[in-house]
Coordinates of C-alpha atoms and ligand atoms in Angstrom, one line a residue:
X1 CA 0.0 0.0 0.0
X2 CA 1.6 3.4 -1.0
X3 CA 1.4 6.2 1.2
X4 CA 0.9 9.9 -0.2
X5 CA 2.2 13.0 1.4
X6 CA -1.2 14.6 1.9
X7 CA -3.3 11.3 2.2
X8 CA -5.5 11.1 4.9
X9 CA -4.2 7.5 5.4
X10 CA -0.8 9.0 6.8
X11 CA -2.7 12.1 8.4
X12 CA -4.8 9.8 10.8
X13 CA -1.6 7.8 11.5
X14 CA 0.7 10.3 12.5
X15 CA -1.8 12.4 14.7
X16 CA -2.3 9.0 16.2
X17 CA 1.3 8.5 16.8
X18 CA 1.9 11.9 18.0
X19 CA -1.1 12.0 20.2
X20 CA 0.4 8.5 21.8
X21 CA 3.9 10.3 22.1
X22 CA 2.2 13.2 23.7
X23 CA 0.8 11.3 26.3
X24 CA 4.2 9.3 27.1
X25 CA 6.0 12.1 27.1
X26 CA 3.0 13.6 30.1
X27 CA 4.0 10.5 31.9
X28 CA 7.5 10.3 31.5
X29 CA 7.4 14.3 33.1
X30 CA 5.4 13.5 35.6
X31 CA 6.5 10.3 37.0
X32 CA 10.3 11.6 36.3
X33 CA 10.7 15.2 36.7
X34 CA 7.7 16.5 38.8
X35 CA 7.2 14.0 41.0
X36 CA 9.5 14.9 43.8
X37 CA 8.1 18.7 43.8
X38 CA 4.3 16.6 44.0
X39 CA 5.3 14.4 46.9
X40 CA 6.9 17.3 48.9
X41 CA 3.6 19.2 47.8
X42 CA 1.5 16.0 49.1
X43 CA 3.5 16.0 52.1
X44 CA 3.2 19.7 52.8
X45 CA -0.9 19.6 52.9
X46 CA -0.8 16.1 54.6
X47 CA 0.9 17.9 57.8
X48 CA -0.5 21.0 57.4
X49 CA -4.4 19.6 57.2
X50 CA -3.3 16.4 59.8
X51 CA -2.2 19.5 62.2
X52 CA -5.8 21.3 61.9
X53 CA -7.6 18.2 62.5
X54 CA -4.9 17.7 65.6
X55 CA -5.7 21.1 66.9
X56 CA -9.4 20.8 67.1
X57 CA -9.4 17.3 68.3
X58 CA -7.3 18.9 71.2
X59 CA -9.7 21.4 71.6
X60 CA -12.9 19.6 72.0
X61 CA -11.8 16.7 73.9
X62 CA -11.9 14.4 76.8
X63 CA -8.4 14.0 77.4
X64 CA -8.4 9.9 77.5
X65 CA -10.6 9.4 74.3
X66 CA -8.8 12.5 73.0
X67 CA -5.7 11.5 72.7
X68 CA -6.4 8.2 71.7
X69 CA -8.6 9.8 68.1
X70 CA -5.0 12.1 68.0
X71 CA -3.0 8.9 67.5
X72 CA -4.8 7.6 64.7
X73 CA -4.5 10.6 62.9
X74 CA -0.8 10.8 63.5
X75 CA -0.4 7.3 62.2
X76 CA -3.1 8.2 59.1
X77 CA -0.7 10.8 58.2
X78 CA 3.1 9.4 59.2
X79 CA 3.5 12.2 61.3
X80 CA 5.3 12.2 64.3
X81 CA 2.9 14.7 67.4
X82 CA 4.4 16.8 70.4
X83 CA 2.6 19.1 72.3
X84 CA 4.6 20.8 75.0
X85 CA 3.2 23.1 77.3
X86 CA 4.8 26.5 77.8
X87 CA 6.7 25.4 80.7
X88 CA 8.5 22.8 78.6
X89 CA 6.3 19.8 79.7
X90 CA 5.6 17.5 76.8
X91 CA 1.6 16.9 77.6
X92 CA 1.4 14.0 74.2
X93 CA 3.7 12.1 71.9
X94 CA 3.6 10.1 69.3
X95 CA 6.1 8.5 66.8
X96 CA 5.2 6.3 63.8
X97 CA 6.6 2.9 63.5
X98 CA 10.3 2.9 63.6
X99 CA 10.9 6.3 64.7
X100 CA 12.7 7.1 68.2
X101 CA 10.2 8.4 70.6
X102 CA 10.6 12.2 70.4
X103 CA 13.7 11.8 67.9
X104 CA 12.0 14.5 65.4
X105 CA 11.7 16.8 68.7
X106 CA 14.7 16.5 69.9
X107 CA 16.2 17.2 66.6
X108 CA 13.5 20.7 67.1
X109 CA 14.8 21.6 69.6
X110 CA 18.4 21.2 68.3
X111 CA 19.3 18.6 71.2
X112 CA 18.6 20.6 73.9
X113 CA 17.2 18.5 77.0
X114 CA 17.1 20.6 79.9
X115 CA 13.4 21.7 80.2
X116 CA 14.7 25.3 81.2
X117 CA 16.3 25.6 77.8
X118 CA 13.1 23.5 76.4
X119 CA 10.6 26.1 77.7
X120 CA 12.8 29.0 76.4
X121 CA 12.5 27.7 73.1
X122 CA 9.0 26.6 73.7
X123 CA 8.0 30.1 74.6
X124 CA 10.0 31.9 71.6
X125 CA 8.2 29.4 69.3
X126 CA 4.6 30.5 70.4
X127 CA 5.9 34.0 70.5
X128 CA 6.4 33.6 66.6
X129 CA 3.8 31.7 65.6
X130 CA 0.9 34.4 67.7
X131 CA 2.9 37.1 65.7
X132 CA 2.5 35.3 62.4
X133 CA -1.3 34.6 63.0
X134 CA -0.6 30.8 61.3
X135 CA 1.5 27.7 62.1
X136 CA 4.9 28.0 61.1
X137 CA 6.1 25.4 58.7
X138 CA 10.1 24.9 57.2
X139 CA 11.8 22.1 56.4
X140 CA 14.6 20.3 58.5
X141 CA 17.5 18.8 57.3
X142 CA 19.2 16.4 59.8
X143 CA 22.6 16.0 58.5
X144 CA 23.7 12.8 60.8
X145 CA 21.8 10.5 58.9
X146 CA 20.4 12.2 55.7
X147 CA 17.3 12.6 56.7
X148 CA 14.8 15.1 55.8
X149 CA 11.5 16.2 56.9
X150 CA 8.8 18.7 57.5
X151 CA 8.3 20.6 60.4
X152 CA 4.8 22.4 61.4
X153 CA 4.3 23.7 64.3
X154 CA 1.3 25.6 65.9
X155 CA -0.3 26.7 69.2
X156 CA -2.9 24.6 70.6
X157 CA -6.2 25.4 73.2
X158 CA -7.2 22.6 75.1
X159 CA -11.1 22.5 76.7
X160 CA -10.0 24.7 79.9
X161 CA -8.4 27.3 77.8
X162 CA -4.5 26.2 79.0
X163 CA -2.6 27.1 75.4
X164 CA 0.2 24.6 74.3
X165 CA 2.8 24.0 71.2
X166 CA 1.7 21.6 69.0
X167 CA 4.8 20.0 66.6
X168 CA 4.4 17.9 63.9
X169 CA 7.0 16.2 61.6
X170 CA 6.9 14.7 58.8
X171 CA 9.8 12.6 57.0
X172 CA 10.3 12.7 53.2
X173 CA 11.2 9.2 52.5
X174 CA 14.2 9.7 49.7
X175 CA 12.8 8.8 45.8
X176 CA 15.6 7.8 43.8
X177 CA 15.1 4.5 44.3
X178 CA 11.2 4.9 43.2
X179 CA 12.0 7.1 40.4
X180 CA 14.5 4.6 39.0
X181 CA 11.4 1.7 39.4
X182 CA 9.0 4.0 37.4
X183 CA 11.6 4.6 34.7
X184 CA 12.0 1.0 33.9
X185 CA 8.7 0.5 34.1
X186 CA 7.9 3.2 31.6
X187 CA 10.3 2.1 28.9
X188 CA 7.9 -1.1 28.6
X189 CA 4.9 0.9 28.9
X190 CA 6.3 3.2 26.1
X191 CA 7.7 0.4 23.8
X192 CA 4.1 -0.9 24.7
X193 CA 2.2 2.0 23.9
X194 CA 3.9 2.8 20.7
X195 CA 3.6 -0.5 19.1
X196 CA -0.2 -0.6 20.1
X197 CA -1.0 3.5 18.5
X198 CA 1.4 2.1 15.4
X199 CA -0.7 -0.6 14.6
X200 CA -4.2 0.4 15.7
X201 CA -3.7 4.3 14.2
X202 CA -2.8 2.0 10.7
X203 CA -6.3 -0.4 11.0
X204 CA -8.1 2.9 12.2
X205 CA -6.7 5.0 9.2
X206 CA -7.5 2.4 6.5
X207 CA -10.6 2.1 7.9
X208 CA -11.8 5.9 7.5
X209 CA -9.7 6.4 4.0
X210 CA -11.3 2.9 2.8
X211 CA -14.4 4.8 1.9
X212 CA -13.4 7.9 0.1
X213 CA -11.0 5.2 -2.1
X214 CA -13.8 3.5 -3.1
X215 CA -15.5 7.0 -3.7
X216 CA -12.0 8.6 -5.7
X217 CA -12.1 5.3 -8.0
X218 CA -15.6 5.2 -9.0
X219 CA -15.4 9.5 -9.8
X220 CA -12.3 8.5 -12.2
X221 CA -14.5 6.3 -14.3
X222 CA -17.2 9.3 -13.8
X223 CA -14.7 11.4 -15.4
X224 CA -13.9 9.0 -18.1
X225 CA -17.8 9.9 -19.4
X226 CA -19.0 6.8 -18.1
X227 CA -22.4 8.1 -16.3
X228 CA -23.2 4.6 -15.3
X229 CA -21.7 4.4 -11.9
X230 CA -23.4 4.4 -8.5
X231 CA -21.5 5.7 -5.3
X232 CA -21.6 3.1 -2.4
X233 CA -22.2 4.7 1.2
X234 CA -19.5 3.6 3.0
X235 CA -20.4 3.3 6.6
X236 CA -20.0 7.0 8.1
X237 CA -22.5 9.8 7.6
X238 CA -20.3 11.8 6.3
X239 CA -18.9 9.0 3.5
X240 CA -22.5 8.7 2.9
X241 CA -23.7 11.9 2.3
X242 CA -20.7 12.3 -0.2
X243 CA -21.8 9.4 -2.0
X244 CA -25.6 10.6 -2.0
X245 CA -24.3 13.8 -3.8
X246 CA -22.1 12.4 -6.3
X247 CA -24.8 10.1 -7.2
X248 CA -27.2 13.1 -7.4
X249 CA -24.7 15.0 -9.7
X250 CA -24.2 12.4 -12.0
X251 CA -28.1 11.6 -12.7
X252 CA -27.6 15.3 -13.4
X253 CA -25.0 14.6 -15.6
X254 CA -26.4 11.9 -17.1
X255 CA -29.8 13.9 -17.8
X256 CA -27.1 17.1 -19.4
X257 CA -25.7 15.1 -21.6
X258 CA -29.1 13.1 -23.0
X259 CA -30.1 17.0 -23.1
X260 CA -27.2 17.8 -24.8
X261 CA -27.7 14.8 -27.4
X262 CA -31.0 15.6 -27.8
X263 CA -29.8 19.3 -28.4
X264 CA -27.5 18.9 -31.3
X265 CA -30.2 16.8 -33.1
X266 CA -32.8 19.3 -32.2
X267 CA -30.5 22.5 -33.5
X268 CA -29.6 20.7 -35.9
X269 CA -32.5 19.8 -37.4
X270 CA -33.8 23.3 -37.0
X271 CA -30.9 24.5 -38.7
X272 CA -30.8 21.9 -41.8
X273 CA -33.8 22.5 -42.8
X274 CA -34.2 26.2 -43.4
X275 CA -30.4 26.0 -45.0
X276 CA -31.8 23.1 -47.4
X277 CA -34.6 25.1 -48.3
X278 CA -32.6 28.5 -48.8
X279 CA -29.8 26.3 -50.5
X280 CA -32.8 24.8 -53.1
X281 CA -34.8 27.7 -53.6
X282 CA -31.4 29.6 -54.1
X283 CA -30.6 27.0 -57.1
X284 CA -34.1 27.1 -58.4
X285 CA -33.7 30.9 -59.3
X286 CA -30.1 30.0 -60.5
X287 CA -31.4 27.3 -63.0
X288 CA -34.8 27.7 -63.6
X289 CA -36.9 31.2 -62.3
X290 CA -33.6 33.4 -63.3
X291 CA -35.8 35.1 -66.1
X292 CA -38.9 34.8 -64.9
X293 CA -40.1 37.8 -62.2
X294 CA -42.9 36.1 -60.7
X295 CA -41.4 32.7 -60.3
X296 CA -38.2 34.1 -58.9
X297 CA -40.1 36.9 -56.3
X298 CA -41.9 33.7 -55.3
X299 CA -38.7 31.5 -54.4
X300 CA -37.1 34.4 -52.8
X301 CA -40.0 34.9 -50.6
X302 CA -39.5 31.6 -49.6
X303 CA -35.5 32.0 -49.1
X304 CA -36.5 35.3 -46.9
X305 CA -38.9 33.4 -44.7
X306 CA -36.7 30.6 -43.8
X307 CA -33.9 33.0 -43.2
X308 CA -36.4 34.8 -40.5
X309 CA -37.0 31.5 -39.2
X310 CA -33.4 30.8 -38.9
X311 CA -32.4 34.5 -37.2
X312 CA -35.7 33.6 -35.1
X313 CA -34.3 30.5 -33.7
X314 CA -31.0 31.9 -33.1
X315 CA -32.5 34.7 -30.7
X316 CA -34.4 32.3 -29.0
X317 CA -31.6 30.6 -28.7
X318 CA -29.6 33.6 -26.8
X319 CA -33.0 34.5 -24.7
X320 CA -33.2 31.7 -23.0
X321 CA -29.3 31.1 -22.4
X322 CA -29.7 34.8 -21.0
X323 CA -32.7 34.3 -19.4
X324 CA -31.0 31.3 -17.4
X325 CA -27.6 32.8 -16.9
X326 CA -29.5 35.7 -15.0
X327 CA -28.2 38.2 -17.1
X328 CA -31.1 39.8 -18.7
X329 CA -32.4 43.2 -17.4
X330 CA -35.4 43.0 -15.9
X331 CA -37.7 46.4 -16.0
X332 CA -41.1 45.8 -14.3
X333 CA -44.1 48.2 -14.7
X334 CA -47.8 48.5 -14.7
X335 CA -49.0 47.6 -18.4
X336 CA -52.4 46.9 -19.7
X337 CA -52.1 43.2 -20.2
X338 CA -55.5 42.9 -22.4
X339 CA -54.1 45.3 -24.8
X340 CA -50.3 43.2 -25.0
X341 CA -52.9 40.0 -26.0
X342 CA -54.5 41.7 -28.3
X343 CA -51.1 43.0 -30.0
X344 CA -50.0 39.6 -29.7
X345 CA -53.0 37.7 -31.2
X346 CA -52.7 40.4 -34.0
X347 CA -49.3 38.0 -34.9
X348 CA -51.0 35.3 -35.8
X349 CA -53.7 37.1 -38.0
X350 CA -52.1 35.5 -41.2
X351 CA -52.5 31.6 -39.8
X352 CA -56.0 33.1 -38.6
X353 CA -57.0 33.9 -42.4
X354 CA -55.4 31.7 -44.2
X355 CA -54.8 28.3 -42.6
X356 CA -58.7 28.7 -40.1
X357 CA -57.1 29.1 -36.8
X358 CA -59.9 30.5 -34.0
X359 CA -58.4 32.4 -31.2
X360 CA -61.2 33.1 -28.6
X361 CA -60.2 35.7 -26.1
X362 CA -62.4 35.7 -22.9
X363 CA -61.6 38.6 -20.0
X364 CA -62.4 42.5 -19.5
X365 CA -60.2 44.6 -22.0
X366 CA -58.1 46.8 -19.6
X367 CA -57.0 45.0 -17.4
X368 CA -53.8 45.9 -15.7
X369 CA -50.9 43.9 -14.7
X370 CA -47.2 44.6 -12.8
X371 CA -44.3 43.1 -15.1
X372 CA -41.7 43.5 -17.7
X373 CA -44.1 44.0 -20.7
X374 CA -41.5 42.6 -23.4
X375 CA -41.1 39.6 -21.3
X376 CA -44.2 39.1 -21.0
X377 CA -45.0 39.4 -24.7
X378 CA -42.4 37.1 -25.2
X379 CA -43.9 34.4 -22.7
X380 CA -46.8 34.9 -24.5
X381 CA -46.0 34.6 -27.7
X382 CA -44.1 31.0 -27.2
X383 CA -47.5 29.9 -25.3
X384 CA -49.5 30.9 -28.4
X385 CA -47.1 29.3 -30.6
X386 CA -47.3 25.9 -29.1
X387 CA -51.3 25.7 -28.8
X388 CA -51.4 26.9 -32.3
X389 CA -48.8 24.3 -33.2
X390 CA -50.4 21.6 -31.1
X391 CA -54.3 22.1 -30.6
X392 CA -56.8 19.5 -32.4
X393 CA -58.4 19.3 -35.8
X394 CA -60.7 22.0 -35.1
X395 CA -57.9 24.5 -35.0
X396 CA -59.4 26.3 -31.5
X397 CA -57.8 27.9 -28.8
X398 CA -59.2 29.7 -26.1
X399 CA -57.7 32.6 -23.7
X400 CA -59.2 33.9 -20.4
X401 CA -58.6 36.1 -18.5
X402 CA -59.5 36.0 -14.5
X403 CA -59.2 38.5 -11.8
X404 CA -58.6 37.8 -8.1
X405 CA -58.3 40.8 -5.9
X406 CA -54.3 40.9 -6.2
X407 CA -53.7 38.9 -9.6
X408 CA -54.7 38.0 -13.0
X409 CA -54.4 35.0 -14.1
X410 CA -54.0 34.3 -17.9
X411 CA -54.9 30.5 -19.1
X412 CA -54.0 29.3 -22.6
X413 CA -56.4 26.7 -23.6
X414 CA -55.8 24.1 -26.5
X415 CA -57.8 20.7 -28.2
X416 CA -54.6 19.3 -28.7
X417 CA -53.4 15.5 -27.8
X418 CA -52.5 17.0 -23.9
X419 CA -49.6 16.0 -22.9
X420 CA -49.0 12.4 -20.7
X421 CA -48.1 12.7 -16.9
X422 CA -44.4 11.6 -17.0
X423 CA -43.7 14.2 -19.9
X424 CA -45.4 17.2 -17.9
X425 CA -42.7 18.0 -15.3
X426 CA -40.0 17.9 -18.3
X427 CA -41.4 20.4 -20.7
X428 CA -40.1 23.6 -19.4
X429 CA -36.8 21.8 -19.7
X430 CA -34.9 23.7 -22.4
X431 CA -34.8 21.4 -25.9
X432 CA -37.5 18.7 -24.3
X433 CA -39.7 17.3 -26.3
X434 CA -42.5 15.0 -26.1
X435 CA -42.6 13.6 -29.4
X436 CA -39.8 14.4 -31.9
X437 CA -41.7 14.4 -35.0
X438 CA -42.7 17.7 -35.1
X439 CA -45.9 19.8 -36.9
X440 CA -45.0 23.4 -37.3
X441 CA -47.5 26.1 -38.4
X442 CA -45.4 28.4 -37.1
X443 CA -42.1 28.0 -36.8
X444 CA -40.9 26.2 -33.0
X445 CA -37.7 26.3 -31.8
X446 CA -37.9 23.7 -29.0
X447 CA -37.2 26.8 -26.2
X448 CA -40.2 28.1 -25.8
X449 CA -41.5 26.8 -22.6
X450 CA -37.6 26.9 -21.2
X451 CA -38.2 30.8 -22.1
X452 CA -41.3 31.1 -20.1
X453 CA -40.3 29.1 -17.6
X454 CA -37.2 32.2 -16.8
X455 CA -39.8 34.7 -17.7
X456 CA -42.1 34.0 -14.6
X457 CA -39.3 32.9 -12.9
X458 CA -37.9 35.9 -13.1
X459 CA -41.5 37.5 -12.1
X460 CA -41.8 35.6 -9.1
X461 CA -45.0 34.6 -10.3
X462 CA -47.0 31.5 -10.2
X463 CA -47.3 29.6 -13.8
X464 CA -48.3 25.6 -14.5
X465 CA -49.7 23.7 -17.2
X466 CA -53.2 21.3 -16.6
X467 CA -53.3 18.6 -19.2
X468 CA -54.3 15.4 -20.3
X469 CA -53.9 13.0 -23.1
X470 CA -57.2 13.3 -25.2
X471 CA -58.2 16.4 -24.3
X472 CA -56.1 18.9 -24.9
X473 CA -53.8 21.6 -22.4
X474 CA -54.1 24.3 -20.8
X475 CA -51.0 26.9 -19.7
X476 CA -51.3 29.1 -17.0
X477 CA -49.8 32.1 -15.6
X478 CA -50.2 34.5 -13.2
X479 CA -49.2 38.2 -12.8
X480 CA -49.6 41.1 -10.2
X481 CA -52.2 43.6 -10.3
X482 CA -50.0 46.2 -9.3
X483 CA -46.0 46.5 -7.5
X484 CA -46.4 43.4 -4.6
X485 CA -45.5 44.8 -1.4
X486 CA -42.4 43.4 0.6
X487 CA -43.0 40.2 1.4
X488 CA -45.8 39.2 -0.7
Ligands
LIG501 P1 -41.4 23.1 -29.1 O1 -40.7 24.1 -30.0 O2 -41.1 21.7 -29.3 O3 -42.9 23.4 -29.0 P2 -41.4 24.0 -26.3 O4 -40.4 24.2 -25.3 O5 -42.3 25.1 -26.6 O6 -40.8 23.4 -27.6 O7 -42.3 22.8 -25.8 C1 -41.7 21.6 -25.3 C2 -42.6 20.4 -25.5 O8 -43.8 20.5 -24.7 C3 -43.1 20.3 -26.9 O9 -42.2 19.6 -27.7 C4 -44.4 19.5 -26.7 O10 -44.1 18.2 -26.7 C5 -44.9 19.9 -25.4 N1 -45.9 21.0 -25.5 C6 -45.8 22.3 -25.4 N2 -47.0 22.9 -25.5 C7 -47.9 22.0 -25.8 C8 -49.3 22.0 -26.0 N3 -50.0 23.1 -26.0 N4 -49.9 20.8 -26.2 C9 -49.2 19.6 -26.2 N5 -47.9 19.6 -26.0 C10 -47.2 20.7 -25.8

């Protein structure tokens, strides 16, 4: 298995390592460097707390029962207990296991026995420790035999009042010895440690990259135009959603490219017809209707026409590219909408006449709507198209118009074949098309309904289309009245 620079794979495992070093380097501190300063800490709050709970046993007590509960605190704590009066008298002692009775006082008072010296020093010690306000503590360090200890020393009330030096020792047992223990012990644990985080941090880091592999392989045959893959989840949520998305975008890729297919058949269809008709009309005058005024105004009509039709297309083309890029300005107004139908119904006066279209036109004729007139036309235009392109054998359509209090709603109403179920969410798709065999009155450039769609996009407007095979369709749209407030 290769291992990349950047790969997550070698990301996981060295955080893993490091994180393991980290915490063995914590341990090697602590047990190593800090822990004398920690044990002398320890030590310091174990005499200085054992002392308080000393001073208010002596306070309270029976003096039997009293000294007994002061014992086992002193052994709780290893701390060796003297309380001497201020004549010098020692009133209790205690020594832990294999300490000299009174060795750590002795040692206080720097070997002096005589109680006259004894209560000198006694007194001088309460003296300081009433001008301090607290218990004095320092450390002693008993050259003789290398031992060293904690002294803390305070004044103590018994229950009649009568006020006493209490001195407590501690020893600090030397820890080279321990120190050295913990050491070994830790180059095991360490050597331990390590080994586990290397091995463990490698499963765990396979694990997690597993996944995205799988992911990274199946997106290089995505890439390769193959739009037939399907992204496996791959056992987090994150892994999952990743796959969920990639198989979204490639149905969306998948449904581009059928689009785009379907596109360059489409365009160029629309384009190969016009040209062959411009290209054969063209060498009909050439060869044949030259001479001949009538003939030749006749074919160049026709070569005019299909040019419009060609120019036509190609600015439907740019609309709706510009309509969906977003790039279109957009100037919205009040217009009187039942004058626009009119103007617009006035374009297809010549299929009207000639080829027995009926337009029926149902709705008040000023009514006023909130929108960017051209658009609008535009919209219009391309629904008119299609119902004239596509309504039955009786060549009707019908247009109402209906008021609510805020809106008008428009509805473009055809006897054509409808259109089936699964075909009606795909129509506003740009270059969709239900059937491909097209009939053409007027001329269709497979847009339209992507044009509207942006239109009353861009409108914020409702718009929809009711149909059903057999009997016929009707597209909708709705527009303002007037400017919607905020929020509307
Ligand atoms: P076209 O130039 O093919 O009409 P459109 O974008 O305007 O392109 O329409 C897309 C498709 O929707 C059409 O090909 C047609 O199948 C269907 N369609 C649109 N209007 C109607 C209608 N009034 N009746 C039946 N089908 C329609």
């Amino acid at each position: 298995m290769k291992l990349k620079k950047n790969s997550i794979k070698l990301k996981i495992w060295l955080y893993f390592l490091l994180f393991a070093v980290v915490i063995l380097c914590g341990l090697w501190l602590f047990q190593t460097v800090f822990i004398n300063g920690y044990y002398r800490n320890m030590k310091q709050n174990s005499i200085v707390s054992g002392a308080q709970t000393l001073v208010e046993q002596y306070a309270s007590g029976v003096v039997g029962t009293t000294y007994a509960k002061m014992a086992s605190v002193a052994m709780e704590n290893d701390l060796a207990v003297n309380i001497v009066d201020l004549e010098g008298r020692t009133l209790f002692a205690y020594s832990p296991a294999g300490r000299r009775y009174g060795q750590e006082l002795a040692l206080y008072f720097n070997g002096f026995g005589q109680s006259a010296v004894k209560k000198n020093a006694v007194n001088l010690l309460a003296r300081q420790i009433r001008e301090q306000e607290s218990g004095a503590l320092f450390e002693y360090f008993d050259n003789s035999n290398g031992q060293q200890m904690f002294v803390y020393s305070t004044l103590v009330t018994d229950a009649n009042g009568d006020v006493a030096v209490l001195i407590v020792t501690s020893q600090l047992q030397p820890l080279n010895e321990t120190v050295k223990i913990l050491s070994e012990q830790l180059i095991y644990v360490t050597v331990g440690i390590l080994g586990i985080a290397f091995v463990l941090s490698f499963v765990i880091a396979q694990k997690v990259s597993r996944p995205l592999e799988k992911i990274t392989e199946k997106a290089a045959v995505l890439s390769q135009g193959n739009y037939d893959v399907t992204f496996e989840a791959g056992g987090y949520s994150e892994v999952n959603q990743l796959a969920h998305t990639l198989n979204y975008a490639t149905s969306g890729l998948k449904q581009v490219e059928k689009l785009r297919t379907e596109l360059i058949s489409n365009v160029s269809h629309d384009l190969r017809t016009p040209l062959t008709m411009i290209k054969a009309y063209a060498e009909m005058i050439r060869d044949i209707s030259g001479n001949n005024e009538e003939k030749r105004n006749q074919h160049l009509a026709v070569i005019v026409e299909e040019c419009d039709r060609l120019s036509d297309f190609v600015q439907d083309l740019l609309d709706v590219s510009k309509l969906q890029a977003g790039v279109i300005e957009y100037h919205p107004m009040e217009f009187n909408l039942s004058e626009l139908i009119q103007k617009t119904l006035g374009r297809f006066d010549v299929l009207k006449e000639k080829q027995g279209y009926t337009i029926v036109l149902q709705g008040r004729s000023d009514v006023f709507a909130y929108g960017d007139e051209k658009k609008i036309e535009q919209a219009l235009y391309n629904l008119l198209s299609n119902a004239v392109n596509y309504t039955g054998e009786d060549k009707k359509i019908f247009i109402t118009l209906e008021e609510t209090e805020q809106k008008v709603r428009v509805s473009i109403r055809d006897t054509g074949p409808g259109i089936p179920k699964e075909d009606l969410e795909h129509i506003w798709e740009r270059y969709y098309r239900v059937d491909k065999e097209h009939k053409r009155a007027v001329a269709g450039s497979g847009i339209g309904l992507a044009i509207v769609k942006s239109v009353f996009l861009l409108h914020k407007t409702d718009f929809g289309v009711e149909s059903e095979p057999g009997h016929g369709s009707t597209f909708w749209f709705e527009l303002y009245k007037q400017e919607p407030q905020r929020g509307n």
